[in-house]
Tab-separated table of C-alpha atoms and ligand atoms in Angstrom:
chain	number	residue	atom	x	y	z
A	1	UNK	CA	127.434	125.585	60.367
A	2	UNK	CA	123.817	124.527	59.972
A	3	UNK	CA	120.792	125.487	61.994
A	4	UNK	CA	120.198	121.861	62.912
A	5	UNK	CA	120.185	121.197	66.610
A	6	UNK	CA	119.890	117.723	68.005
A	7	UNK	CA	117.142	117.497	70.600
A	8	UNK	CA	118.794	114.427	72.034
A	9	UNK	CA	120.290	114.667	75.500
A	10	UNK	CA	124.023	114.309	75.922
A	11	UNK	CA	125.198	110.717	75.387
A	12	UNK	CA	124.613	108.573	78.439
A	13	UNK	CA	127.976	106.887	78.136
A	14	UNK	CA	131.598	107.804	77.348
A	15	UNK	CA	133.242	106.630	74.105
A	16	UNK	CA	134.797	103.165	74.022
A	17	UNK	CA	138.545	102.972	74.593
A	18	UNK	CA	140.598	102.144	71.468
A	19	UNK	CA	141.000	98.428	70.747
A	20	UNK	CA	144.443	96.850	71.125
A	21	UNK	CA	144.357	95.600	67.545
A	22	UNK	CA	141.748	97.333	65.314
A	23	UNK	CA	142.646	95.168	62.324
A	24	UNK	CA	142.232	91.876	64.194
A	25	UNK	CA	138.905	92.994	65.648
A	26	UNK	CA	137.683	94.112	62.259
A	27	UNK	CA	138.632	90.739	60.745
A	28	UNK	CA	136.857	88.998	63.590
A	29	UNK	CA	133.711	91.031	62.843
A	30	UNK	CA	133.770	90.029	59.175
A	31	UNK	CA	134.511	86.384	59.969
A	32	UNK	CA	131.731	86.236	62.560
A	33	UNK	CA	129.285	87.700	60.020
A	34	UNK	CA	130.226	85.133	57.384
A	35	UNK	CA	129.958	82.341	59.952
A	36	UNK	CA	126.485	83.543	60.891
A	37	UNK	CA	124.984	83.198	57.449
A	38	UNK	CA	125.815	86.470	55.710
A	39	UNK	CA	127.113	86.309	52.156
A	40	UNK	CA	129.261	89.426	52.304
A	41	UNK	CA	130.554	91.625	55.109
A	42	UNK	CA	132.937	94.531	55.540
A	43	UNK	CA	133.801	97.375	57.877
A	44	UNK	CA	133.599	101.061	57.007
A	45	UNK	CA	134.429	104.167	59.047
A	46	UNK	CA	131.397	105.993	60.451
A	47	UNK	CA	132.080	109.236	58.622
A	48	UNK	CA	129.606	111.595	56.961
A	49	UNK	CA	128.002	109.765	54.004
A	50	UNK	CA	129.342	110.850	50.611
A	51	UNK	CA	125.882	110.683	49.091
A	52	UNK	CA	123.930	112.694	51.641
A	53	UNK	CA	123.593	115.578	49.182
A	54	UNK	CA	122.277	113.140	46.539
A	55	UNK	CA	119.745	111.875	49.035
A	56	UNK	CA	118.760	115.470	49.929
A	57	UNK	CA	118.372	116.375	46.248
A	58	UNK	CA	116.168	113.307	45.736
A	59	UNK	CA	113.896	114.424	48.563
A	60	UNK	CA	113.873	118.032	47.349
A	61	UNK	CA	112.727	116.793	43.937
A	62	UNK	CA	109.760	115.133	45.675
A	63	UNK	CA	110.680	111.709	44.273
A	64	UNK	CA	109.868	110.026	47.602
A	65	UNK	CA	106.134	110.692	47.229
A	66	UNK	CA	104.204	109.904	50.404
A	67	UNK	CA	107.218	108.462	52.256
A	68	UNK	CA	107.278	111.492	54.534
A	69	UNK	CA	109.180	109.509	57.164
A	70	UNK	CA	112.258	109.829	54.930
A	71	UNK	CA	111.869	113.603	55.066
A	72	UNK	CA	111.344	113.611	58.826
A	73	UNK	CA	114.606	111.951	59.766
A	74	UNK	CA	116.619	113.112	56.746
A	75	UNK	CA	119.190	115.058	58.778
A	76	UNK	CA	119.884	112.068	60.982
A	77	UNK	CA	121.420	110.373	57.913
A	78	UNK	CA	124.206	112.942	57.904
A	79	UNK	CA	125.773	111.643	61.086
A	80	UNK	CA	125.610	108.421	63.048
A	81	UNK	CA	125.525	110.065	66.463
A	82	UNK	CA	121.743	110.075	66.801
A	83	UNK	CA	121.788	106.304	66.311
A	84	UNK	CA	124.877	105.492	68.370
A	85	UNK	CA	126.805	108.242	70.202
A	86	UNK	CA	130.542	108.321	69.358
A	87	UNK	CA	130.010	105.858	66.474
A	88	UNK	CA	133.368	105.128	64.835
A	89	UNK	CA	132.776	102.158	62.575
A	90	UNK	CA	130.049	100.200	60.843
A	91	UNK	CA	130.020	96.505	60.021
A	92	UNK	CA	127.895	96.239	56.864
A	93	UNK	CA	126.462	92.874	55.818
A	94	UNK	CA	124.480	91.476	52.900
A	95	UNK	CA	122.466	88.275	52.820
A	96	UNK	CA	120.979	86.599	49.769
A	97	UNK	CA	117.225	86.166	49.976
A	98	UNK	CA	115.666	82.711	49.706
A	99	UNK	CA	115.872	81.486	46.088
A	100	UNK	CA	112.651	81.276	44.097
A	101	UNK	CA	111.060	82.330	40.841
A	102	UNK	CA	108.171	84.556	39.773
A	103	UNK	CA	105.264	85.404	42.018
A	104	UNK	CA	102.987	88.259	43.030
A	105	UNK	CA	105.107	88.760	46.192
A	106	UNK	CA	108.653	90.115	45.794
A	107	UNK	CA	111.331	87.594	46.691
A	108	UNK	CA	112.781	89.501	49.643
A	109	UNK	CA	109.384	89.410	51.398
A	110	UNK	CA	108.762	85.669	51.192
A	111	UNK	CA	109.083	83.476	54.275
A	112	UNK	CA	110.471	84.790	57.572
A	113	UNK	CA	110.666	88.569	57.863
A	114	UNK	CA	114.256	89.408	56.926
A	115	UNK	CA	114.331	92.199	59.512
A	116	UNK	CA	113.925	89.625	62.289
A	117	UNK	CA	116.315	87.075	60.768
A	118	UNK	CA	119.106	89.565	60.060
A	119	UNK	CA	118.700	91.207	63.466
A	120	UNK	CA	118.895	87.848	65.254
A	121	UNK	CA	122.067	86.834	63.417
A	122	UNK	CA	123.731	90.227	63.796
A	123	UNK	CA	123.125	89.970	67.546
A	124	UNK	CA	125.110	86.719	67.459
A	125	UNK	CA	127.918	88.601	65.725
A	126	UNK	CA	127.809	91.260	68.446
A	127	UNK	CA	128.020	88.577	71.169
A	128	UNK	CA	131.171	87.284	69.520
A	129	UNK	CA	132.658	90.786	69.300
A	130	UNK	CA	131.881	91.572	72.923
A	131	UNK	CA	134.251	88.760	73.936
A	132	UNK	CA	137.188	90.582	72.302
A	133	UNK	CA	136.208	94.261	72.306
A	134	UNK	CA	137.554	96.646	74.950
A	135	UNK	CA	135.377	96.916	78.074
A	136	UNK	CA	132.903	99.778	77.716
A	137	UNK	CA	132.296	99.195	73.965
A	138	UNK	CA	128.845	99.693	72.488
A	139	UNK	CA	127.160	98.067	69.518
A	140	UNK	CA	123.855	98.750	67.793
A	141	UNK	CA	122.190	96.487	65.249
A	142	UNK	CA	120.231	98.104	62.391
A	143	UNK	CA	118.214	96.480	59.596
A	144	UNK	CA	116.336	98.926	57.392
A	145	UNK	CA	115.087	100.484	60.604
A	146	UNK	CA	117.476	103.330	61.411
A	147	UNK	CA	118.036	106.466	59.317
A	148	UNK	CA	121.057	105.158	57.424
A	149	UNK	CA	122.055	105.253	53.765
A	150	UNK	CA	122.507	101.508	53.773
A	151	UNK	CA	123.515	101.041	50.153
A	152	UNK	CA	126.334	103.548	50.382
A	153	UNK	CA	127.602	101.910	53.570
A	154	UNK	CA	127.583	98.492	51.929
A	155	UNK	CA	129.378	99.801	48.884
A	156	UNK	CA	132.029	101.650	50.879
A	157	UNK	CA	132.562	98.585	53.058
A	158	UNK	CA	133.574	96.735	49.876
A	159	UNK	CA	130.539	94.421	49.593
A	160	UNK	CA	129.873	95.260	45.959
A	161	UNK	CA	128.818	98.073	43.638
A	162	UNK	CA	125.631	100.030	43.008
A	163	UNK	CA	124.135	99.028	39.677
A	164	UNK	CA	122.164	101.391	37.457
A	165	UNK	CA	119.108	99.905	39.175
A	166	UNK	CA	120.392	101.549	42.373
A	167	UNK	CA	120.662	98.106	43.965
A	168	UNK	CA	123.783	96.855	45.650
A	169	UNK	CA	125.150	94.030	43.539
A	170	UNK	CA	127.431	91.571	45.295
A	171	UNK	CA	129.678	89.953	42.680
A	172	UNK	CA	129.010	86.199	42.645
A	173	UNK	CA	125.724	86.608	44.507
A	174	UNK	CA	123.811	89.288	42.623
A	175	UNK	CA	121.358	91.963	43.738
A	176	UNK	CA	118.818	89.774	45.535
A	177	UNK	CA	120.343	90.625	48.889
A	178	UNK	CA	119.105	92.451	51.954
A	179	UNK	CA	121.371	94.664	54.017
A	180	UNK	CA	122.058	95.133	57.704
A	181	UNK	CA	124.597	96.911	59.883
A	182	UNK	CA	126.247	96.921	63.287
A	183	UNK	CA	127.270	100.390	64.465
A	184	UNK	CA	129.980	100.553	67.106
A	185	UNK	CA	131.972	103.126	69.027
A	186	UNK	CA	135.017	100.860	68.737
A	187	UNK	CA	137.474	102.120	66.115
A	188	UNK	CA	137.505	99.009	63.903
A	189	UNK	CA	139.833	99.130	60.900
A	190	UNK	CA	138.066	99.620	57.537
A	191	UNK	CA	138.067	96.533	55.289
A	192	UNK	CA	138.293	98.346	51.973
A	193	UNK	CA	140.204	101.348	50.668
A	194	UNK	CA	138.417	104.500	49.462
A	195	UNK	CA	135.774	103.669	46.860
A	196	UNK	CA	135.757	105.369	43.478
A	197	UNK	CA	132.287	106.949	43.229
A	198	UNK	CA	132.064	106.267	39.534
A	199	UNK	CA	132.935	102.575	39.914
A	200	UNK	CA	130.191	100.367	38.584
A	201	UNK	CA	130.308	97.196	36.609
A	202	UNK	CA	127.223	97.556	34.427
A	203	UNK	CA	129.210	98.584	31.344
A	204	UNK	CA	126.914	99.438	28.454
A	205	UNK	CA	124.028	97.407	29.900
A	206	UNK	CA	120.884	99.356	30.765
A	207	UNK	CA	118.358	96.500	30.845
A	208	UNK	CA	116.906	97.437	34.244
A	209	UNK	CA	116.225	101.016	33.145
A	210	UNK	CA	114.484	99.820	30.002
A	211	UNK	CA	112.540	96.902	31.514
A	212	UNK	CA	110.921	98.816	34.371
A	213	UNK	CA	107.174	98.450	33.706
A	214	UNK	CA	106.417	102.034	34.737
A	215	UNK	CA	109.574	103.767	33.446
A	216	UNK	CA	110.316	104.770	37.020
A	217	UNK	CA	114.028	105.384	36.444
A	218	UNK	CA	114.790	108.954	35.459
A	219	UNK	CA	118.426	107.899	35.023
A	220	UNK	CA	120.952	105.446	36.475
A	221	UNK	CA	120.433	105.162	40.287
A	222	UNK	CA	117.841	107.944	40.107
A	223	UNK	CA	114.396	106.578	40.778
A	224	UNK	CA	111.056	108.326	40.806
A	225	UNK	CA	109.686	106.222	43.648
A	226	UNK	CA	106.176	107.518	42.980
A	227	UNK	CA	106.086	105.404	39.818
A	228	UNK	CA	107.815	102.343	41.283
A	229	UNK	CA	105.529	99.318	41.807
A	230	UNK	CA	107.343	98.529	45.015
A	231	UNK	CA	106.326	101.935	46.368
A	232	UNK	CA	102.775	101.668	45.031
A	233	UNK	CA	102.158	98.246	46.582
A	234	UNK	CA	104.029	98.744	49.882
A	235	UNK	CA	104.423	102.386	50.823
A	236	UNK	CA	101.641	104.359	49.174
A	237	UNK	CA	98.823	104.816	51.649
A	238	UNK	CA	96.368	106.852	49.550
A	239	UNK	CA	94.116	105.165	46.953
A	240	UNK	CA	95.648	104.037	43.667
A	241	UNK	CA	94.640	105.826	40.490
A	242	UNK	CA	93.172	103.614	37.715
A	243	UNK	CA	96.500	103.940	35.841
A	244	UNK	CA	98.433	102.805	38.911
A	245	UNK	CA	96.049	99.892	39.441
A	246	UNK	CA	96.575	98.759	35.870
A	247	UNK	CA	100.353	99.110	36.228
A	248	UNK	CA	100.439	96.705	39.190
A	249	UNK	CA	99.711	93.827	36.807
A	250	UNK	CA	98.345	91.713	39.658
A	251	UNK	CA	101.323	92.277	42.003
A	252	UNK	CA	100.354	92.303	45.658
A	253	UNK	CA	103.664	93.211	47.303
A	254	UNK	CA	106.807	94.626	45.698
A	255	UNK	CA	108.342	94.145	42.276
A	256	UNK	CA	111.437	92.306	41.013
A	257	UNK	CA	111.540	93.229	37.326
A	258	UNK	CA	114.693	95.387	37.474
A	259	UNK	CA	116.461	92.444	39.120
A	260	UNK	CA	115.021	89.711	36.906
A	261	UNK	CA	116.601	91.276	33.826
A	262	UNK	CA	119.994	91.916	35.412
A	263	UNK	CA	122.814	89.720	34.059
A	264	UNK	CA	124.415	89.720	37.517
A	265	UNK	CA	121.450	87.573	38.653
A	266	UNK	CA	121.274	85.572	35.429
A	267	UNK	CA	120.835	81.819	35.470
A	268	UNK	CA	120.987	81.658	39.249
A	269	UNK	CA	118.447	80.434	41.758
A	270	UNK	CA	116.323	83.533	41.140
A	271	UNK	CA	115.843	82.963	37.422
A	272	UNK	CA	112.232	83.860	36.523
A	273	UNK	CA	110.282	80.608	36.612
A	274	UNK	CA	107.381	79.082	38.440
A	275	UNK	CA	106.836	80.156	41.997
A	276	UNK	CA	108.547	78.864	45.094
A	277	UNK	CA	107.510	78.993	48.736
A	278	UNK	CA	105.378	82.069	49.480
A	279	UNK	CA	105.708	83.446	45.943
A	280	UNK	CA	101.991	83.705	45.297
A	281	UNK	CA	99.171	85.047	47.425
A	282	UNK	CA	95.581	84.420	46.409
A	283	UNK	CA	94.029	87.903	46.240
A	284	UNK	CA	90.426	86.751	46.833
A	285	UNK	CA	90.594	86.182	50.620
A	286	UNK	CA	92.785	89.273	51.021
A	287	UNK	CA	90.419	91.717	49.317
A	288	UNK	CA	88.497	92.325	52.549
A	289	UNK	CA	91.097	91.370	55.160
A	290	UNK	CA	90.766	93.279	58.452
A	291	UNK	CA	93.526	94.439	60.789
A	292	UNK	CA	93.216	91.459	63.147
A	293	UNK	CA	93.348	88.794	60.440
A	294	UNK	CA	96.149	90.666	58.679
A	295	UNK	CA	98.246	90.820	61.839
A	296	UNK	CA	97.670	87.141	62.511
A	297	UNK	CA	98.720	86.115	59.017
A	298	UNK	CA	101.461	88.636	58.232
A	299	UNK	CA	102.630	89.795	61.679
A	300	UNK	CA	105.930	87.937	61.273
A	301	UNK	CA	106.374	88.688	57.566
A	302	UNK	CA	107.902	91.656	55.740
A	303	UNK	CA	104.464	91.954	54.069
A	304	UNK	CA	103.235	93.551	57.304
A	305	UNK	CA	104.701	96.829	56.001
A	306	UNK	CA	101.920	97.126	53.401
A	307	UNK	CA	99.210	97.318	56.155
A	308	UNK	CA	95.832	95.571	55.924
A	309	UNK	CA	94.335	98.503	54.041
A	310	UNK	CA	97.163	98.576	51.500
A	311	UNK	CA	97.246	94.833	50.855
A	312	UNK	CA	93.464	94.582	50.493
A	313	UNK	CA	93.564	97.548	48.088
A	314	UNK	CA	96.221	95.737	46.004
A	315	UNK	CA	94.185	92.505	46.120
A	316	UNK	CA	91.039	94.289	44.920
A	317	UNK	CA	93.029	95.840	42.096
A	318	UNK	CA	94.333	92.388	41.098
A	319	UNK	CA	90.829	90.882	41.171
A	320	UNK	CA	89.358	93.770	39.205
A	321	UNK	CA	91.925	93.131	36.488
A	322	UNK	CA	91.482	89.369	36.532
A	323	UNK	CA	95.027	88.731	37.757
A	324	UNK	CA	94.609	85.725	40.042
A	325	UNK	CA	97.394	83.178	40.626
B	1	B12	C1	112.937	104.120	50.622
B	1	B12	C2	113.350	102.755	50.143
B	1	B12	C3	112.717	102.250	49.019
B	1	B12	C4	111.812	103.114	48.134
B	1	B12	C5	112.719	104.018	47.248
B	1	B12	C6	113.834	103.233	46.551
B	1	B12	C7	114.977	104.072	46.039
B	1	B12	N1	115.586	103.635	44.964
B	1	B12	O1	115.327	105.079	46.622
B	1	B12	C8	111.001	102.038	47.384
B	1	B12	C9	109.729	101.735	48.151
B	1	B12	C10	110.625	102.391	45.944
B	1	B12	C11	111.957	100.846	47.481
B	1	B12	C12	111.954	99.804	46.586
B	1	B12	C13	112.805	98.713	46.683
B	1	B12	N2	113.610	98.424	47.723
B	1	B12	CO1	114.004	99.660	49.179
B	1	B12	N3	114.613	100.791	50.538
B	1	B12	C14	114.337	102.007	50.825
B	1	B12	C15	115.183	102.479	52.023
B	1	B12	C16	114.339	102.420	53.296
B	1	B12	C17	115.797	103.868	51.847
B	1	B12	C18	116.456	104.076	50.466
B	1	B12	C19	116.755	105.536	50.221
B	1	B12	O2	117.259	106.216	51.090
B	1	B12	N4	116.431	105.996	49.012
B	1	B12	C20	116.748	107.316	48.585
B	1	B12	C21	117.838	107.195	47.530
B	1	B12	C22	118.192	108.566	46.989
B	1	B12	O3	118.912	106.621	48.234
B	1	B12	P1	119.549	105.192	47.866
B	1	B12	O4	118.582	104.389	47.109
B	1	B12	O5	120.143	104.575	49.080
B	1	B12	O6	120.644	105.661	46.861
B	1	B12	C23	121.851	106.129	47.307
B	1	B12	C24	122.941	105.403	46.593
B	1	B12	O7	122.493	105.006	45.308
B	1	B12	C25	123.927	106.464	46.557
B	1	B12	N5	124.748	106.578	45.403
B	1	B12	C26	124.464	106.707	44.131
B	1	B12	N6	125.580	106.934	43.469
B	1	B12	C27	126.569	106.965	44.399
B	1	B12	C28	127.911	107.204	44.277
B	1	B12	C29	128.670	107.239	45.453
B	1	B12	C30	130.054	107.572	45.419
B	1	B12	C31	128.121	106.954	46.689
B	1	B12	C32	128.982	106.931	47.897
B	1	B12	C33	126.771	106.714	46.782
B	1	B12	C34	126.031	106.736	45.616
B	1	B12	O8	123.304	107.730	46.632
B	1	B12	C35	121.984	107.584	46.947
B	1	B12	C36	121.671	108.541	48.069
B	1	B12	O9	122.384	108.241	49.212
B	1	B12	C37	116.326	101.389	52.012
B	1	B12	C38	116.940	101.073	53.370
B	1	B12	C39	117.930	102.153	53.783
B	1	B12	N7	117.775	102.696	54.955
B	1	B12	O10	118.819	102.517	53.021
B	1	B12	C40	115.622	100.172	51.380
B	1	B12	C41	116.457	99.276	50.468
B	1	B12	C42	117.262	100.169	49.560
B	1	B12	N8	115.454	98.594	49.671
B	1	B12	C43	115.732	97.383	49.369
B	1	B12	C44	114.975	96.555	48.507
B	1	B12	C45	115.244	95.063	48.555
B	1	B12	C46	114.035	97.118	47.631
B	1	B12	C47	113.318	96.436	46.454
B	1	B12	C48	114.189	95.473	45.654
B	1	B12	C49	112.060	95.713	47.018
B	1	B12	C50	111.171	95.016	46.013
B	1	B12	N9	111.597	93.872	45.441
B	1	B12	O11	110.060	95.441	45.776
B	1	B12	C51	112.880	97.663	45.613
B	1	B12	C52	113.956	98.058	44.584
B	1	B12	C53	113.657	99.309	43.812
B	1	B12	C54	114.938	99.977	43.309
B	1	B12	N10	115.325	99.697	42.066
B	1	B12	O12	115.576	100.741	44.054
B	1	B12	C55	117.073	96.959	49.960
B	1	B12	C56	118.118	97.005	48.840
B	1	B12	C57	119.058	95.819	48.777
B	1	B12	C58	120.054	96.012	47.634
B	1	B12	N11	120.463	94.915	47.026
B	1	B12	O13	120.445	97.107	47.315
B	1	B12	C59	117.271	98.088	51.084
B	1	B12	C60	118.738	98.467	51.318
B	1	B12	C61	116.639	97.533	52.380
B	1	B12	C62	117.527	96.501	53.069
B	1	B12	N12	117.965	96.753	54.299
B	1	B12	O14	117.860	95.466	52.533
B	1	B12	N13	112.815	100.999	48.527
B	2	SF4	S1	111.015	97.573	41.445
B	2	SF4	FE1	109.807	97.358	39.517
B	2	SF4	S2	108.723	99.299	39.257
B	2	SF4	FE2	110.356	99.632	40.803
B	2	SF4	S3	112.110	100.364	39.636
B	2	SF4	FE3	112.347	98.137	39.727
B	2	SF4	S4	111.300	97.414	37.856
B	2	SF4	FE4	110.653	99.518	38.155
B	3	SF4	S1	120.482	95.293	34.540
B	3	SF4	FE1	122.402	95.973	33.614
B	3	SF4	S2	122.456	98.184	34.032
B	3	SF4	FE2	120.929	97.299	35.431
B	3	SF4	S3	122.058	96.908	37.315
B	3	SF4	FE3	122.100	95.012	36.094
B	3	SF4	S4	124.030	95.161	34.927
B	3	SF4	FE4	123.574	97.191	35.698
């Protein structure tokens, strides 16, 4: 149908045989995830994502700015085969980030890099599954690293709903969660029935859309990333304009405003308040940080994503505007 041709060689392995009891194996996967420190887990069939066309339209509108890597592997998000040949099911998981209040570092990036922590614990889940899965089964762990539409997967697996902020909200936990997945060629039974695309539980609330400091939302779940402070502090590689610098308001990495105002997070351990471990970075020593010192300090932190050049640029902007901790 399309002109897209995978340049990948034929899969190196045959598909896994069907499991004796897909429902039992699926339940085992969810139980193992919950036992390994995830707050929500569910299984979804590895079928073409419903929202691929939304994603494509978002790219076509240029709302991704300099995140050209999203453009590069866009087509891979249409099918799971480039990530795991013969993929049949996905175990989607969500984990609450470490509680803590305000800071100039977004909550998800404080402490141990969540990519490493989630990967480690999902590997434990896979070890458990390998004991029961049919011989010849394959599993692949992904955490924000593979070309997947992770929020859709989480929603369709029954973990929660997508708020107007675009964030997955897990009822009882909130939106301060990070997501991960295990892809498998074993036909695990889905945990949830088909999801109604219009299902959301925001009601008449639109606090996140209104509170965003840069008015980055063009509508519910429709973000102009180029205006988002998370993008400006983490992903944007070119210099900041004076307007962008001012908009940062002293933030060094990420932004939590659209979550701070959300009633689904209200009163919980993430209520805006003073600090918490790793919440604040002093911009002064970071303003001139070089690659070596940056790697030493942030090599095992999610902050690494900003690069030394990006973080020092943010720190200089904070100092120029007198926004020290
Ligand atoms: C690129 C990216 C960004 C960009 C763009 C964000 C954006 N809104 O698109 C920037 C740098 C701005 C960013 C910021 C943040 N990000 Co980010 N980001 C990603 C990444 C790598 C890709 C997201 C993407 O494809 N965006 C393009 C848009 C169009 O897709 P989407 O956001 O997934 O939206 C889809 C759904 O909303 C869906 N949808 C909407 N309506 C409907 C209806 C139906 C029926 C269905 C099926 C789907 C659907 O359609 C969209 C297209 O598929 C994902 C990881 C991943 N691989 O998915 C993390 C991810 C989304 N980010 C995450 C986080 C934590 C953040 C921040 C909170 C970080 C921070 N504190 O600074 C902010 C939040 C900003 C916000 N309000 O979205 C988490 C989200 C966790 C959660 N609770 O949802 C993810 C999942 C990473 C992870 N593994 O945990 N991020
Ligand atoms: S992370 Fe901050 S800047 Fe980005 S959409 Fe949310 S409130 Fe707006
Ligand atoms: S702030 Fe309100 S509109 Fe935004 S995600 Fe939360 S409940 Fe939904």
